[in-house]
Amino acid sequence: MTESAENSFNPPRMKTCCCCINLKTGVIIISILWLVYGLYEAISYFIAFGNTNTDSFYSYLSTFTLITGIMFSLTVIGALYGLIVVSFAKITQAYVTIAWSIALRYIINNITEIILFISFKDSYLSYCEDLEEYSEDTCTAAYNNVLLFAIIIDVITIIISIYFATVVAAYRAQQVEKDKNCGSHGA
């Protein structure tokens, strides 16, 4: 197989994050974003879990809330690992796996949120309509707006999380390529 035919099967490698940041800096920024957002979400979900009672509209979400809080805690641990690895050593394949696991967690979590929101539409509408200041039409419009907004945000979050994992993988590939090139010049 010729070199040009061989290269046609390999897509071009990502050279920068967000078209202007070198990959190492991009991985650091991504890890910090995952760390900060993960901390915020883990704390929020654990507080929500602690405040869930059987009278609350959100009581049916208690298991989901607890699991999501734990998953965000794991995101924090993964992001910390990434910050340590990228700052003090070569990024490992393990962080690439962690990055893809974080992306998969976002995908599963976001799809589950939408499914739960759709599944409990009647409960949401009943709860809303029981409040004196809202009519059935107002509640239906609010539900539809929240659902649309949630879907848009969830799709954007999924795309960004896949992109972030791709940046981490590209940086790892760049390091492997540099090591290969350094090793071949030393002979």
mmCIF file of C-alpha atoms in Angstrom:
data_model
loop_
_atom_site.group_PDB
_atom_site.id
_atom_site.type_symbol
_atom_site.label_atom_id
_atom_site.label_comp_id
_atom_site.label_asym_id
_atom_site.label_seq_id
_atom_site.Cartn_x
_atom_site.Cartn_y
_atom_site.Cartn_z
ATOM 1 C CA MET A 1 0.000 0.000 0.000
ATOM 2 C CA THR A 2 1.403 3.411 -0.902
ATOM 3 C CA GLU A 3 1.936 6.108 1.717
ATOM 4 C CA SER A 4 -0.783 8.346 0.229
ATOM 5 C CA ALA A 5 -3.277 5.461 0.226
ATOM 6 C CA GLU A 6 -2.315 4.636 3.814
ATOM 7 C CA ASN A 7 -2.807 8.264 4.891
ATOM 8 C CA SER A 8 -6.234 8.401 3.254
ATOM 9 C CA PHE A 9 -7.496 6.007 5.938
ATOM 10 C CA ASN A 10 -6.173 8.189 8.764
ATOM 11 C CA PRO A 11 -8.138 11.380 9.304
ATOM 12 C CA PRO A 12 -6.049 14.472 10.022
ATOM 13 C CA ARG A 13 -5.206 14.839 13.686
ATOM 14 C CA MET A 14 -6.530 17.694 15.736
ATOM 15 C CA LYS A 15 -3.706 20.189 16.297
ATOM 16 C CA THR A 16 -5.455 22.732 18.541
ATOM 17 C CA CYS A 17 -8.333 22.987 20.966
ATOM 18 C CA CYS A 18 -11.085 25.383 19.881
ATOM 19 C CA CYS A 19 -9.019 26.336 16.796
ATOM 20 C CA CYS A 20 -6.572 28.512 18.733
ATOM 21 C CA ILE A 21 -5.303 26.858 21.931
ATOM 22 C CA ASN A 22 -2.516 24.290 21.980
ATOM 23 C CA LEU A 23 -3.712 20.847 22.994
ATOM 24 C CA LYS A 24 -1.923 20.713 26.360
ATOM 25 C CA THR A 25 -3.456 24.021 27.454
ATOM 26 C CA GLY A 26 -6.804 22.837 26.107
ATOM 27 C CA VAL A 27 -6.614 19.651 28.176
ATOM 28 C CA ILE A 28 -5.780 21.704 31.282
ATOM 29 C CA ILE A 29 -8.732 24.043 30.635
ATOM 30 C CA ILE A 30 -11.051 21.086 29.965
ATOM 31 C CA SER A 31 -9.926 19.372 33.170
ATOM 32 C CA ILE A 32 -10.511 22.569 35.175
ATOM 33 C CA LEU A 33 -13.973 22.982 33.616
ATOM 34 C CA TRP A 34 -14.859 19.365 34.426
ATOM 35 C CA LEU A 35 -13.517 19.844 37.963
ATOM 36 C CA VAL A 36 -15.414 23.074 38.702
ATOM 37 C CA TYR A 37 -18.649 21.995 37.013
ATOM 38 C CA GLY A 38 -18.411 18.533 38.561
ATOM 39 C CA LEU A 39 -17.979 20.001 42.059
ATOM 40 C CA TYR A 40 -20.889 22.377 41.556
ATOM 41 C CA GLU A 41 -23.182 19.645 40.232
ATOM 42 C CA ALA A 42 -22.142 17.033 42.817
ATOM 43 C CA ILE A 43 -22.825 19.462 45.664
ATOM 44 C CA SER A 44 -26.112 20.575 44.072
ATOM 45 C CA TYR A 45 -27.341 17.010 43.569
ATOM 46 C CA PHE A 46 -26.362 15.932 47.093
ATOM 47 C CA ILE A 47 -28.132 18.978 48.562
ATOM 48 C CA ALA A 48 -31.199 18.199 46.425
ATOM 49 C CA PHE A 49 -31.077 14.567 47.557
ATOM 50 C CA GLY A 50 -30.907 15.669 51.193
ATOM 51 C CA ASN A 51 -33.875 17.993 50.710
ATOM 52 C CA THR A 52 -36.073 15.488 48.881
ATOM 53 C CA ASN A 53 -39.075 14.431 50.906
ATOM 54 C CA THR A 54 -42.123 12.387 50.064
ATOM 55 C CA ASP A 55 -44.330 15.487 49.753
ATOM 56 C CA SER A 56 -42.068 17.126 47.196
ATOM 57 C CA PHE A 57 -42.839 17.056 43.479
ATOM 58 C CA TYR A 58 -39.246 15.922 42.975
ATOM 59 C CA SER A 59 -39.422 12.969 45.388
ATOM 60 C CA TYR A 60 -39.613 10.524 42.473
ATOM 61 C CA LEU A 61 -36.147 11.703 41.441
ATOM 62 C CA SER A 62 -34.364 10.789 44.687
ATOM 63 C CA THR A 63 -32.585 7.716 43.274
ATOM 64 C CA PHE A 64 -31.641 9.554 40.086
ATOM 65 C CA THR A 65 -30.432 12.522 42.159
ATOM 66 C CA LEU A 66 -28.206 10.357 44.351
ATOM 67 C CA ILE A 67 -26.733 8.429 41.411
ATOM 68 C CA THR A 68 -26.104 11.651 39.481
ATOM 69 C CA GLY A 69 -24.382 13.218 42.505
ATOM 70 C CA ILE A 70 -22.103 10.185 42.762
ATOM 71 C CA MET A 71 -21.358 10.285 39.023
ATOM 72 C CA PHE A 72 -20.436 13.980 39.208
ATOM 73 C CA SER A 73 -18.158 13.136 42.156
ATOM 74 C CA LEU A 74 -16.403 10.608 39.924
ATOM 75 C CA THR A 75 -16.100 13.323 37.261
ATOM 76 C CA VAL A 76 -14.308 15.491 39.843
ATOM 77 C CA ILE A 77 -11.888 12.665 40.660
ATOM 78 C CA GLY A 78 -11.245 12.049 36.953
ATOM 79 C CA ALA A 79 -10.648 15.758 36.307
ATOM 80 C CA LEU A 80 -8.202 15.957 39.230
ATOM 81 C CA TYR A 81 -6.342 12.961 37.842
ATOM 82 C CA GLY A 82 -6.172 14.659 34.452
ATOM 83 C CA LEU A 83 -4.826 17.897 35.919
ATOM 84 C CA ILE A 84 -2.116 16.025 37.796
ATOM 85 C CA VAL A 85 -1.125 13.866 34.843
ATOM 86 C CA VAL A 86 -1.071 16.645 32.247
ATOM 87 C CA SER A 87 0.822 19.012 34.549
ATOM 88 C CA PHE A 88 3.513 16.683 35.836
ATOM 89 C CA ALA A 89 3.910 13.859 33.367
ATOM 90 C CA LYS A 90 2.875 12.642 30.004
ATOM 91 C CA ILE A 91 -0.854 12.184 29.683
ATOM 92 C CA THR A 92 -1.730 8.538 30.036
ATOM 93 C CA GLN A 93 -4.104 6.376 28.087
ATOM 94 C CA ALA A 94 -6.014 6.066 31.358
ATOM 95 C CA TYR A 95 -6.983 9.757 31.184
ATOM 96 C CA VAL A 96 -8.202 9.282 27.621
ATOM 97 C CA THR A 97 -10.412 6.463 28.919
ATOM 98 C CA ILE A 98 -11.576 8.667 31.806
ATOM 99 C CA ALA A 99 -12.376 11.511 29.374
ATOM 100 C CA TRP A 100 -14.498 9.205 27.210
ATOM 101 C CA SER A 101 -16.176 7.856 30.382
ATOM 102 C CA ILE A 102 -17.050 11.428 31.395
ATOM 103 C CA ALA A 103 -18.491 12.057 27.924
ATOM 104 C CA LEU A 104 -20.500 8.814 28.117
ATOM 105 C CA ARG A 105 -21.774 9.813 31.567
ATOM 106 C CA TYR A 106 -23.013 13.133 30.148
ATOM 107 C CA ILE A 107 -24.746 11.334 27.285
ATOM 108 C CA ILE A 108 -26.475 8.811 29.565
ATOM 109 C CA ASN A 109 -27.360 11.405 32.208
ATOM 110 C CA ASN A 110 -28.790 13.902 29.725
ATOM 111 C CA ILE A 111 -30.869 11.319 27.882
ATOM 112 C CA THR A 112 -32.140 9.974 31.221
ATOM 113 C CA GLU A 113 -33.107 13.494 32.352
ATOM 114 C CA ILE A 114 -35.163 14.031 29.197
ATOM 115 C CA ILE A 115 -36.830 10.611 29.487
ATOM 116 C CA LEU A 116 -37.707 11.261 33.142
ATOM 117 C CA PHE A 117 -39.080 14.709 32.362
ATOM 118 C CA ILE A 118 -41.255 13.303 29.578
ATOM 119 C CA SER A 119 -42.318 10.298 31.698
ATOM 120 C CA PHE A 120 -43.473 12.511 34.558
ATOM 121 C CA LYS A 121 -45.262 15.109 32.429
ATOM 122 C CA ASP A 122 -48.621 14.427 34.074
ATOM 123 C CA SER A 123 -47.119 14.791 37.563
ATOM 124 C CA TYR A 124 -45.460 18.062 36.576
ATOM 125 C CA LEU A 125 -48.683 19.442 35.096
ATOM 126 C CA SER A 126 -50.766 18.320 38.109
ATOM 127 C CA TYR A 127 -48.300 19.907 40.516
ATOM 128 C CA CYS A 128 -48.276 23.133 38.504
ATOM 129 C CA GLU A 129 -52.053 23.269 38.113
ATOM 130 C CA ASP A 130 -52.529 22.765 41.870
ATOM 131 C CA LEU A 131 -50.808 26.097 42.416
ATOM 132 C CA GLU A 132 -53.511 28.757 42.470
ATOM 133 C CA GLU A 133 -51.739 31.300 40.296
ATOM 134 C CA TYR A 134 -51.269 29.048 37.237
ATOM 135 C CA SER A 135 -53.818 27.897 34.674
ATOM 136 C CA GLU A 136 -53.681 24.659 32.692
ATOM 137 C CA ASP A 137 -52.540 26.546 29.576
ATOM 138 C CA THR A 138 -49.796 28.326 31.501
ATOM 139 C CA CYS A 139 -48.558 25.038 32.962
ATOM 140 C CA THR A 140 -48.581 23.296 29.573
ATOM 141 C CA ALA A 141 -46.681 26.190 27.981
ATOM 142 C CA ALA A 142 -44.162 26.181 30.843
ATOM 143 C CA TYR A 143 -43.673 22.412 30.529
ATOM 144 C CA ASN A 144 -43.124 22.650 26.765
ATOM 145 C CA ASN A 145 -40.665 25.538 27.160
ATOM 146 C CA VAL A 146 -38.687 23.762 29.876
ATOM 147 C CA LEU A 147 -38.595 20.558 27.813
ATOM 148 C CA LEU A 148 -37.385 22.405 24.704
ATOM 149 C CA PHE A 149 -34.749 24.294 26.689
ATOM 150 C CA ALA A 150 -33.582 21.077 28.387
ATOM 151 C CA ILE A 151 -33.263 19.257 25.059
ATOM 152 C CA ILE A 152 -31.260 22.117 23.520
ATOM 153 C CA ILE A 153 -28.930 22.379 26.531
ATOM 154 C CA ASP A 154 -28.520 18.594 26.735
ATOM 155 C CA VAL A 155 -27.637 18.287 23.038
ATOM 156 C CA ILE A 156 -25.085 21.108 23.353
ATOM 157 C CA THR A 157 -23.629 19.502 26.491
ATOM 158 C CA ILE A 158 -23.308 16.136 24.745
ATOM 159 C CA ILE A 159 -21.556 17.697 21.741
ATOM 160 C CA ILE A 160 -19.156 19.632 23.977
ATOM 161 C CA SER A 161 -18.363 16.596 26.121
ATOM 162 C CA ILE A 162 -17.584 14.501 23.036
ATOM 163 C CA TYR A 163 -15.384 17.324 21.710
ATOM 164 C CA PHE A 164 -13.556 17.587 25.058
ATOM 165 C CA ALA A 165 -12.852 13.838 25.086
ATOM 166 C CA THR A 166 -11.618 14.124 21.492
ATOM 167 C CA VAL A 167 -9.194 16.901 22.521
ATOM 168 C CA VAL A 168 -7.803 14.738 25.339
ATOM 169 C CA ALA A 169 -7.376 11.808 22.921
ATOM 170 C CA ALA A 170 -5.727 14.077 20.331
ATOM 171 C CA TYR A 171 -3.251 15.372 22.905
ATOM 172 C CA ARG A 172 -2.389 11.802 23.890
ATOM 173 C CA ALA A 173 -1.893 10.897 20.201
ATOM 174 C CA GLN A 174 0.319 13.971 19.772
ATOM 175 C CA GLN A 175 2.485 12.856 22.707
ATOM 176 C CA VAL A 176 2.771 9.315 21.348
ATOM 177 C CA GLU A 177 3.769 10.707 17.936
ATOM 178 C CA LYS A 178 6.423 12.958 19.518
ATOM 179 C CA ASP A 179 7.818 9.994 21.463
ATOM 180 C CA LYS A 180 7.931 7.931 18.267
ATOM 181 C CA ASN A 181 9.755 10.690 16.399
ATOM 182 C CA CYS A 182 12.224 11.285 19.240
ATOM 183 C CA GLY A 183 12.941 7.561 19.464
ATOM 184 C CA SER A 184 13.602 7.223 15.729
ATOM 185 C CA HIS A 185 16.040 10.159 15.678
ATOM 186 C CA GLY A 186 18.102 8.797 18.558
ATOM 187 C CA ALA A 187 19.122 5.612 16.697
#
